[in-house]
CSV table of C-alpha atoms in Angstrom, one decimal:
chain,number,residue,atom,x,y,z
A,1,MET,CA,25.4,-3.6,22.7
A,2,LYS,CA,21.8,-5.2,23.1
A,3,ARG,CA,21.2,-1.8,25.1
A,4,GLU,CA,22.3,0.8,22.7
A,5,SER,CA,20.2,-1.2,19.7
A,6,ASN,CA,17.2,-1.1,22.1
A,7,LEU,CA,18.1,3.0,23.1
A,8,GLN,CA,18.1,3.1,18.5
A,9,ASP,CA,15.0,1.2,18.0
A,10,ASP,CA,13.0,3.9,20.8
A,11,ALA,CA,14.0,6.6,19.1
A,12,PHE,CA,12.8,5.3,16.0
A,13,ARG,CA,9.6,4.8,17.3
A,14,ALA,CA,9.1,7.8,18.5
A,15,GLU,CA,10.1,9.7,15.4
A,16,VAL,CA,7.8,7.5,13.7
A,17,ALA,CA,4.8,8.7,16.1
A,18,GLN,CA,5.4,12.1,16.4
A,19,TRP,CA,5.5,12.1,12.5
A,20,MET,CA,2.5,10.8,12.4
A,21,GLN,CA,1.0,12.9,14.7
A,22,ALA,CA,2.1,15.9,13.1
A,23,ASN,CA,0.9,15.2,9.8
A,24,LEU,CA,-2.2,12.9,10.2
A,25,GLN,CA,-4.3,16.0,10.6
A,26,GLY,CA,-6.0,18.8,9.2
A,27,GLU,CA,-7.1,17.7,6.3
A,28,PHE,CA,-6.2,13.9,6.5
A,29,GLU,CA,-7.6,13.9,9.6
A,30,VAL,CA,-10.8,12.3,8.0
A,31,LEU,CA,-8.5,9.0,6.7
A,32,ARG,CA,-7.6,8.1,10.9
A,33,HIS,CA,-8.7,3.9,10.8
A,34,ARG,CA,-9.9,4.2,6.8
A,35,GLY,CA,-9.1,2.3,3.5
A,36,GLY,CA,-8.8,-1.0,5.0
A,37,PRO,CA,-10.3,-4.4,4.2
A,38,GLY,CA,-14.1,-3.6,2.8
A,39,ASP,CA,-13.4,0.1,2.9
A,40,GLU,CA,-10.8,0.4,0.6
A,41,ASP,CA,-13.0,2.9,-1.7
A,42,ALA,CA,-13.1,5.2,0.8
A,43,PHE,CA,-11.3,8.7,0.2
A,44,PRO,CA,-9.3,7.4,-2.6
A,45,ALA,CA,-8.0,10.8,-3.9
A,46,LEU,CA,-7.1,12.1,-0.1
A,47,ARG,CA,-5.3,8.6,0.4
A,48,LYS,CA,-3.1,9.2,-3.1
A,49,ALA,CA,-2.4,12.5,-1.5
A,50,TRP,CA,-1.5,11.2,1.7
A,51,GLU,CA,0.9,8.6,-0.4
A,52,GLN,CA,2.5,11.5,-1.8
A,53,ARG,CA,2.8,13.1,1.6
A,54,MET,CA,4.6,10.2,3.2
A,55,ALA,CA,6.8,10.3,0.4
A,56,GLU,CA,8.1,13.4,1.1
A,57,GLY,CA,8.7,12.6,4.6
A,58,GLY,CA,10.4,9.7,3.2
A,59,TRP,CA,8.4,6.7,4.7
A,60,THR,CA,7.5,5.2,1.4
A,61,CYS,CA,9.2,1.6,0.4
A,62,VAL,CA,11.4,1.9,3.8
A,63,GLY,CA,12.6,-1.4,3.5
A,64,TRP,CA,13.8,-1.2,-0.1
A,65,PRO,CA,17.4,-0.4,-0.6
A,66,THR,CA,18.7,3.3,-0.7
A,67,SER,CA,19.9,2.6,-4.1
A,68,TYR,CA,16.7,2.5,-5.1
A,69,GLY,CA,14.6,5.0,-2.9
A,70,GLY,CA,14.1,3.6,-0.1
A,71,ARG,CA,15.6,3.7,3.9
A,72,ASP,CA,17.0,0.1,3.9
A,73,LEU,CA,15.4,-0.4,7.3
A,74,SER,CA,16.6,-3.2,9.2
A,75,VAL,CA,13.5,-5.8,9.7
A,76,ALA,CA,13.2,-4.9,13.5
A,77,GLN,CA,12.9,-1.2,12.4
A,78,GLN,CA,10.5,-2.0,9.4
A,79,ILE,CA,8.2,-3.6,12.3
A,80,ILE,CA,8.5,-0.9,14.3
A,81,PHE,CA,7.4,1.4,11.0
A,82,HIS,CA,4.5,-0.6,10.7
A,83,GLU,CA,3.1,-1.1,14.4
A,84,GLU,CA,3.2,2.7,14.4
A,85,TYR,CA,1.7,3.6,11.1
A,86,ALA,CA,-1.2,1.2,12.3
A,87,ARG,CA,-1.6,2.8,16.0
A,88,ALA,CA,-1.8,6.3,14.9
A,89,GLY,CA,-4.6,5.4,12.7
A,90,GLY,CA,-2.6,5.5,9.5
A,91,PRO,CA,-5.1,4.8,6.4
A,92,GLY,CA,-5.2,1.8,4.1
A,93,ARG,CA,-2.4,2.6,1.3
A,94,MET,CA,-3.1,3.3,-2.0
A,95,GLY,CA,0.1,2.4,-3.0
A,96,HIS,CA,0.3,-1.3,-1.0
A,97,LEU,CA,0.3,-3.4,-4.6
A,98,GLY,CA,3.4,-1.5,-5.8
A,99,GLU,CA,5.1,-1.0,-3.0
A,100,THR,CA,5.1,-4.6,-1.2
A,101,LEU,CA,4.3,-6.5,-4.4
A,102,LEU,CA,5.7,-5.2,-7.6
A,103,GLY,CA,9.0,-3.2,-6.5
A,104,PRO,CA,10.5,-6.1,-4.7
A,105,THR,CA,9.6,-8.2,-7.5
A,106,LEU,CA,11.8,-5.8,-10.3
A,107,ILE,CA,14.3,-5.4,-7.7
A,108,ALA,CA,14.6,-9.6,-7.8
A,109,PHE,CA,13.7,-10.2,-11.2
A,110,GLY,CA,13.5,-7.0,-13.0
A,111,THR,CA,15.9,-5.7,-15.4
A,112,PRO,CA,17.8,-2.3,-14.4
A,113,ALA,CA,16.0,-0.5,-17.1
A,114,GLN,CA,12.8,-1.6,-15.7
A,115,ARG,CA,13.6,-0.4,-12.4
A,116,GLU,CA,15.0,2.8,-13.2
A,117,ARG,CA,11.3,3.3,-15.0
A,118,PHE,CA,9.1,1.8,-12.5
A,119,LEU,CA,10.8,2.1,-9.2
A,120,PRO,CA,10.8,5.6,-8.8
A,121,GLY,CA,7.0,6.5,-9.4
A,122,ILE,CA,5.8,3.7,-6.5
A,123,VAL,CA,8.6,5.5,-4.1
A,124,ALA,CA,7.4,9.0,-5.0
A,125,GLY,CA,3.8,7.7,-4.4
A,126,THR,CA,2.8,9.1,-7.8
A,127,ASP,CA,1.6,5.5,-9.8
A,128,TYR,CA,-0.3,3.0,-8.6
A,129,TRP,CA,-0.2,-0.8,-9.6
A,130,CYS,CA,-3.2,-3.6,-9.5
A,131,GLN,CA,-2.5,-7.1,-9.7
A,132,GLY,CA,-4.3,-9.3,-12.3
A,133,TYR,CA,-4.0,-12.5,-11.6
A,134,SER,CA,-7.1,-14.3,-10.8
A,135,GLU,CA,-9.6,-15.1,-13.7
A,136,PRO,CA,-13.5,-16.2,-13.4
A,137,GLY,CA,-11.8,-19.8,-13.7
A,138,ALA,CA,-8.3,-19.2,-12.3
A,139,GLY,CA,-8.9,-17.8,-8.5
A,140,SER,CA,-7.2,-20.2,-5.9
A,141,ASP,CA,-6.1,-22.4,-9.1
A,142,LEU,CA,-3.8,-19.6,-10.4
A,143,ALA,CA,-2.2,-22.0,-12.6
A,144,ASN,CA,-5.2,-22.6,-14.8
A,145,VAL,CA,-5.2,-19.0,-16.1
A,146,GLN,CA,-6.1,-18.7,-19.3
A,147,THR,CA,-5.6,-14.9,-20.6
A,148,ARG,CA,-3.4,-14.9,-23.9
A,149,ALA,CA,-0.4,-13.0,-24.9
A,150,ARG,CA,0.8,-13.7,-28.4
A,151,LEU,CA,4.4,-11.9,-30.0
A,152,ASP,CA,3.6,-9.6,-32.5
A,153,GLU,CA,6.8,-10.6,-34.9
A,154,ALA,CA,7.2,-7.2,-36.3
A,155,THR,CA,7.3,-4.9,-33.3
A,156,GLY,CA,8.2,-7.5,-30.3
A,157,ASN,CA,5.6,-6.5,-28.0
A,158,TRP,CA,2.8,-9.1,-26.6
A,159,ILE,CA,-1.0,-8.5,-27.4
A,160,VAL,CA,-3.0,-9.8,-24.6
A,161,ASP,CA,-7.2,-11.1,-24.5
A,162,GLY,CA,-8.4,-12.4,-21.7
A,163,GLN,CA,-10.0,-11.2,-18.6
A,164,LYS,CA,-8.9,-10.7,-14.8
A,165,VAL,CA,-11.5,-10.6,-11.9
A,166,TRP,CA,-11.5,-9.7,-8.3
A,167,THR,CA,-8.5,-6.6,-9.5
A,168,SER,CA,-8.2,-4.8,-6.2
A,169,LEU,CA,-8.5,-0.8,-7.1
A,170,ALA,CA,-7.7,-1.2,-10.8
A,171,HIS,CA,-10.0,1.7,-11.4
A,172,GLU,CA,-7.9,3.7,-9.3
A,173,SER,CA,-4.5,2.5,-10.8
A,174,GLN,CA,-2.5,3.3,-13.8
A,175,TRP,CA,-1.0,0.1,-14.3
A,176,VAL,CA,-1.2,-3.7,-14.0
A,177,PHE,CA,1.4,-6.7,-13.5
A,178,ALA,CA,-0.5,-9.7,-15.2
A,179,LEU,CA,0.5,-13.2,-15.5
A,180,ALA,CA,-0.9,-15.1,-19.0
A,181,ARG,CA,-0.3,-17.9,-21.3
A,182,CYS,CA,2.2,-17.2,-23.8
A,183,GLU,CA,2.8,-20.4,-25.3
A,184,PRO,CA,0.3,-22.1,-27.1
A,185,GLY,CA,-1.1,-25.5,-25.6
A,186,SER,CA,0.6,-25.4,-22.6
A,187,VAL,CA,-0.6,-25.9,-19.3
A,188,GLY,CA,-0.3,-25.6,-15.4
A,189,HIS,CA,3.1,-23.6,-14.6
A,190,LYS,CA,4.7,-24.0,-18.0
A,191,GLY,CA,4.4,-21.3,-21.0
A,192,LEU,CA,3.1,-18.4,-19.3
A,193,ILE,CA,4.5,-14.8,-18.8
A,194,PHE,CA,4.4,-11.9,-16.1
A,195,LEU,CA,3.7,-8.8,-18.2
A,196,LEU,CA,3.5,-5.2,-16.9
A,197,MET,CA,0.7,-2.9,-18.8
A,198,PRO,CA,-0.6,0.6,-18.6
A,199,LEU,CA,-4.5,0.4,-18.3
A,200,ASP,CA,-5.1,3.7,-20.0
A,201,GLN,CA,-5.3,2.0,-23.8
A,202,PRO,CA,-7.4,0.9,-26.1
A,203,GLY,CA,-8.0,-2.8,-25.2
A,204,ILE,CA,-8.4,-2.2,-22.1
A,205,GLU,CA,-11.9,-2.1,-20.0
A,206,VAL,CA,-12.5,-1.7,-16.2
A,207,ARG,CA,-15.7,-2.7,-14.8
A,208,PRO,CA,-16.3,-1.9,-11.1
A,209,ILE,CA,-17.9,-4.7,-8.9
A,210,ARG,CA,-20.4,-3.5,-6.2
A,211,GLN,CA,-20.6,-5.7,-3.4
A,212,MET,CA,-23.0,-6.3,-0.6
A,213,THR,CA,-20.6,-3.8,1.6
A,214,GLY,CA,-21.7,-1.0,-0.8
A,215,THR,CA,-18.4,-0.6,-2.1
A,216,SER,CA,-16.6,-1.2,-5.1
A,217,GLU,CA,-13.0,-1.7,-4.3
A,218,PHE,CA,-12.7,-5.0,-6.6
A,219,ASN,CA,-13.2,-5.0,-10.5
A,220,GLU,CA,-13.5,-6.8,-13.5
A,221,VAL,CA,-10.4,-5.9,-16.2
A,222,PHE,CA,-11.4,-7.3,-19.9
A,223,PHE,CA,-8.3,-7.2,-22.4
A,224,ASP,CA,-8.9,-7.2,-26.1
A,225,GLY,CA,-6.1,-6.8,-27.9
A,226,ALA,CA,-4.1,-4.8,-25.1
A,227,ILE,CA,-0.3,-4.5,-25.4
A,228,ALA,CA,2.3,-5.2,-23.1
A,229,ALA,CA,5.1,-3.7,-24.7
A,230,ALA,CA,8.5,-5.6,-25.2
A,231,ASP,CA,10.7,-4.1,-22.8
A,232,CYS,CA,7.9,-4.8,-20.4
A,233,VAL,CA,8.1,-8.5,-19.8
A,234,VAL,CA,9.8,-9.8,-16.2
A,235,GLY,CA,12.2,-12.3,-16.6
A,236,VAL,CA,11.6,-15.0,-19.2
A,237,PRO,CA,8.8,-15.8,-21.7
A,238,GLY,CA,7.5,-19.3,-20.6
A,239,GLU,CA,8.5,-18.8,-17.1
A,240,GLY,CA,6.2,-16.4,-15.9
A,241,TRP,CA,5.4,-19.1,-12.7
A,242,GLN,CA,8.9,-18.2,-11.5
A,243,VAL,CA,8.3,-14.7,-11.0
A,244,ALA,CA,4.2,-15.1,-9.9
A,245,MET,CA,5.1,-17.1,-7.3
A,246,GLY,CA,8.1,-15.1,-6.0
A,247,LEU,CA,6.0,-11.9,-6.0
A,248,LEU,CA,3.3,-14.0,-4.0
A,249,GLY,CA,6.3,-14.6,-1.2
A,250,PHE,CA,6.6,-10.7,-0.7
A,251,GLU,CA,2.9,-10.9,-0.1
A,252,ARG,CA,4.0,-12.7,3.2
A,253,GLY,CA,6.2,-10.9,5.3
A,254,LEU,CA,6.5,-7.6,7.0
A,255,SER,CA,3.4,-5.6,5.6
A,256,TRP,CA,1.0,-8.3,7.7
A,257,ILE,CA,1.9,-6.4,10.6
A,258,GLY,CA,0.4,-3.3,10.1
A,259,GLN,CA,-2.9,-5.5,9.0
A,260,GLN,CA,-2.7,-7.6,12.5
A,261,MET,CA,-2.4,-3.9,13.7
A,262,HIS,CA,-5.8,-2.8,12.0
A,263,PHE,CA,-7.4,-5.8,13.4
A,264,GLU,CA,-6.3,-5.0,16.8
A,265,HIS,CA,-8.2,-1.7,16.2
A,266,GLN,CA,-11.4,-3.4,14.8
A,267,LEU,CA,-11.4,-5.7,18.2
A,268,GLN,CA,-11.2,-2.5,19.8
A,269,LEU,CA,-14.0,-0.9,18.6
A,270,ILE,CA,-15.6,-4.4,19.4
A,271,CYS,CA,-14.9,-4.4,22.9
A,272,ASP,CA,-15.8,-0.4,22.9
A,273,ALA,CA,-19.4,-1.4,21.1
A,274,ALA,CA,-19.9,-4.1,24.1
A,275,ARG,CA,-18.9,-1.5,26.7
A,276,ALA,CA,-21.6,0.8,25.4
A,277,ASN,CA,-24.3,-1.2,25.0
A,278,GLY,CA,-23.4,-3.9,28.2
A,279,ALA,CA,-22.9,-7.2,25.8
A,280,ASP,CA,-19.5,-7.5,27.9
A,281,ARG,CA,-21.7,-8.9,30.7
A,282,ARG,CA,-22.5,-11.9,29.1
A,283,PRO,CA,-19.9,-14.7,29.6
A,284,ALA,CA,-20.1,-16.2,26.3
A,285,LEU,CA,-19.2,-12.9,24.6
A,286,ARG,CA,-16.6,-12.2,26.9
A,287,GLU,CA,-14.9,-15.5,26.3
A,288,ARG,CA,-15.0,-15.1,22.6
A,289,ILE,CA,-13.2,-11.8,23.1
A,290,ALA,CA,-10.3,-13.1,25.2
A,291,GLN,CA,-10.2,-16.0,22.4
A,292,ALA,CA,-10.2,-13.3,19.8
A,293,TRP,CA,-7.3,-11.4,21.4
A,294,MET,CA,-5.2,-14.6,22.1
A,295,GLY,CA,-5.8,-15.6,18.7
A,296,LEU,CA,-4.5,-11.9,17.3
A,297,LYS,CA,-1.3,-12.6,19.7
A,298,VAL,CA,-1.0,-16.2,18.0
A,299,MET,CA,-1.4,-14.7,14.7
A,300,HIS,CA,1.4,-11.9,15.1
A,301,TYR,CA,3.9,-13.9,16.9
A,302,ASN,CA,3.8,-16.4,14.0
A,303,THR,CA,4.3,-13.7,11.7
A,304,LEU,CA,7.2,-12.7,13.4
A,305,ARG,CA,8.5,-16.2,13.1
A,306,THR,CA,7.9,-16.0,9.1
A,307,LEU,CA,10.4,-13.3,8.5
A,308,SER,CA,13.7,-15.4,7.7
A,309,ALA,CA,12.2,-15.1,3.8
A,310,GLY,CA,14.8,-14.9,1.7
A,311,GLY,CA,15.3,-11.6,-0.9
A,312,ASP,CA,13.6,-14.0,-3.7
A,313,GLY,CA,10.1,-14.3,-2.1
A,314,SER,CA,10.8,-17.3,-0.8
A,315,LEU,CA,8.8,-18.7,2.4
A,316,ALA,CA,9.7,-19.6,5.6
A,317,ARG,CA,7.6,-23.0,6.1
A,318,GLU,CA,5.8,-21.0,9.4
A,319,GLY,CA,4.9,-18.1,6.8
A,320,TYR,CA,2.2,-20.5,4.6
A,321,ILE,CA,-0.5,-21.0,7.7
A,322,ALA,CA,-0.3,-17.2,7.9
A,323,LYS,CA,-2.9,-16.5,5.2
A,324,TYR,CA,-5.5,-19.7,6.5
A,325,TYR,CA,-5.2,-18.8,10.2
A,326,TRP,CA,-5.5,-15.0,9.7
A,327,SER,CA,-8.8,-15.1,7.5
A,328,ASN,CA,-10.3,-17.6,9.6
A,329,TRP,CA,-10.0,-15.5,12.6
A,330,HIS,CA,-11.3,-12.2,10.8
A,331,ARG,CA,-14.4,-14.3,9.6
A,332,ASP,CA,-14.8,-15.2,13.3
A,333,LEU,CA,-14.1,-11.5,14.1
A,334,GLY,CA,-17.0,-10.9,12.0
A,335,LYS,CA,-20.0,-12.9,13.1
A,336,LEU,CA,-18.7,-11.6,16.8
A,337,ALA,CA,-18.9,-8.3,15.9
A,338,MET,CA,-22.6,-8.5,14.9
A,339,ASP,CA,-23.3,-10.8,18.0
A,340,VAL,CA,-22.6,-8.0,19.9
A,341,LEU,CA,-24.2,-5.8,18.0
A,342,GLY,CA,-27.4,-7.7,18.8
A,343,LEU,CA,-30.4,-6.2,16.9
A,344,ASP,CA,-28.6,-3.1,16.3
A,345,GLY,CA,-26.1,-4.9,13.7
A,346,ASP,CA,-29.9,-5.3,11.7
A,347,ILE,CA,-30.1,-2.0,11.5
A,348,VAL,CA,-28.5,0.5,8.5
A,349,SER,CA,-27.2,3.7,10.2
A,350,ASP,CA,-25.4,6.8,9.5
A,351,ASP,CA,-23.0,5.9,12.8
A,352,PHE,CA,-20.0,4.9,11.2
A,353,SER,CA,-18.6,3.0,14.5
A,354,ARG,CA,-21.8,0.7,14.0
A,355,THR,CA,-21.4,0.8,10.2
A,356,ARG,CA,-17.7,-0.3,10.4
A,357,LEU,CA,-18.6,-3.3,12.5
A,358,GLN,CA,-21.1,-4.7,10.2
A,359,GLN,CA,-18.8,-3.8,7.1
A,360,ILE,CA,-16.1,-6.6,9.1
A,361,PHE,CA,-19.2,-9.0,8.9
A,362,LEU,CA,-20.3,-8.5,5.4
A,363,PHE,CA,-16.6,-8.6,4.2
A,364,SER,CA,-14.5,-10.9,6.1
A,365,PRO,CA,-16.2,-14.2,4.6
A,366,SER,CA,-14.1,-13.0,1.5
A,367,ASP,CA,-10.6,-13.5,3.4
A,368,THR,CA,-11.0,-17.0,3.2
A,369,ILE,CA,-12.0,-16.8,-0.5
A,370,PHE,CA,-9.3,-14.2,-2.2
A,371,ALA,CA,-5.7,-15.0,-2.6
A,372,GLY,CA,-6.7,-18.9,-2.1
A,373,THR,CA,-9.5,-20.4,-0.8
A,374,ASN,CA,-9.4,-22.3,2.7
A,375,GLU,CA,-9.1,-25.7,0.3
A,376,ILE,CA,-6.5,-24.5,-1.5
A,377,GLN,CA,-4.5,-23.1,1.7
A,378,LEU,CA,-4.4,-26.3,3.0
A,379,ASN,CA,-3.1,-28.0,0.0
A,380,ILE,CA,-0.3,-25.8,-0.2
A,381,ILE,CA,0.4,-26.1,3.6
A,382,ALA,CA,0.6,-29.8,2.8
A,383,GLU,CA,2.3,-30.0,0.1
A,384,ARG,CA,4.9,-27.2,0.0
A,385,ALA,CA,5.4,-26.9,3.9
A,386,LEU,CA,5.2,-30.3,5.1
A,387,GLY,CA,6.2,-32.4,1.9
A,388,MET,CA,3.3,-34.9,1.5
A,389,PRO,CA,2.1,-36.1,-1.3
A,390,ARG,CA,0.8,-33.9,-3.9
A,391,GLU,CA,-3.3,-34.3,-4.3
A,392,PRO,CA,-4.5,-36.0,-7.6
A,393,ARG,CA,-5.3,-33.5,-10.3
A,394,ALA,CA,-7.3,-34.4,-13.6
A,395,ARG,CA,-5.5,-34.3,-16.4
A,396,ALA,CA,-6.2,-31.6,-18.6
């Protein structure tokens, strides 16, 4: 039985690899290994066309149930898909937030009408979502969100005022899922609401943030009397924290396998540069390259241990260390890239192989800040994974 399963997995791996080879060429050839962290604003229109090509081939939302347009692949086959996608140089996914975060959240917490309305566009690669969580005063401390939602008694709609920041690809999205405070006077986890909102409406302004990498994948989003329809509340008003945490649980899962394959490609670029300029003959750099390779393997095997997460986004204990581990590893990889380049790393060039390594160095420190700073991640590990007493918090 085990041998039969292995043969099926091998056949599936070959199917994915063959499809990628047949389709990631021609107009899409330029997308190979593009659109990852620090490069997310590369070729957005073409990457959207790629999403639709994938949808035509049945390769979007592969882990979703077939009743919602997915393939209902086993965990093993989803791992294979992400590995082969990254190995072939598949570009960063424009539909990532819809497919891996919002879609599973609607399947777990949404109404039948919400699933029927929003899931097909994600599967088809035509609808793109951004995440309205972080605010100027509520980044790592998500429970401190101050964006307000008040109920319009006449229509049943929610009127939203406030600001979100570091909103990835908001300027390329049609919709935002946002966390807001709907009960005046509430603090912390209480009194929150999870809303789905179209971005193309009066009362919403999106302003790109230009970074030192030269890219602008992050944005500020301002809400000034924006409207979330009555039927676009996920879960119960006042209990949005449960939905928001379920969504973050879905973030830590199978899609990280593809991220790690992307990291493997970056490490290979560093090795290639070291061989080309002779840096590989320096013992200290060889040792750091070896440590990076070992760290990548540790990261991969720990991710495989986390795949016991439930359908509600809950995490296995091992999953709590993942973000802290990979973000620090990637930051160190950026430093290694610049040390391998040496003085050439200080020169602006049209050589993308060099520019890519510079981008890793410039962007990777943000890994330890977004989605929870290192300090917040350590609190989460201590309190949620290890059950230690909560850190004292100032009273509001």
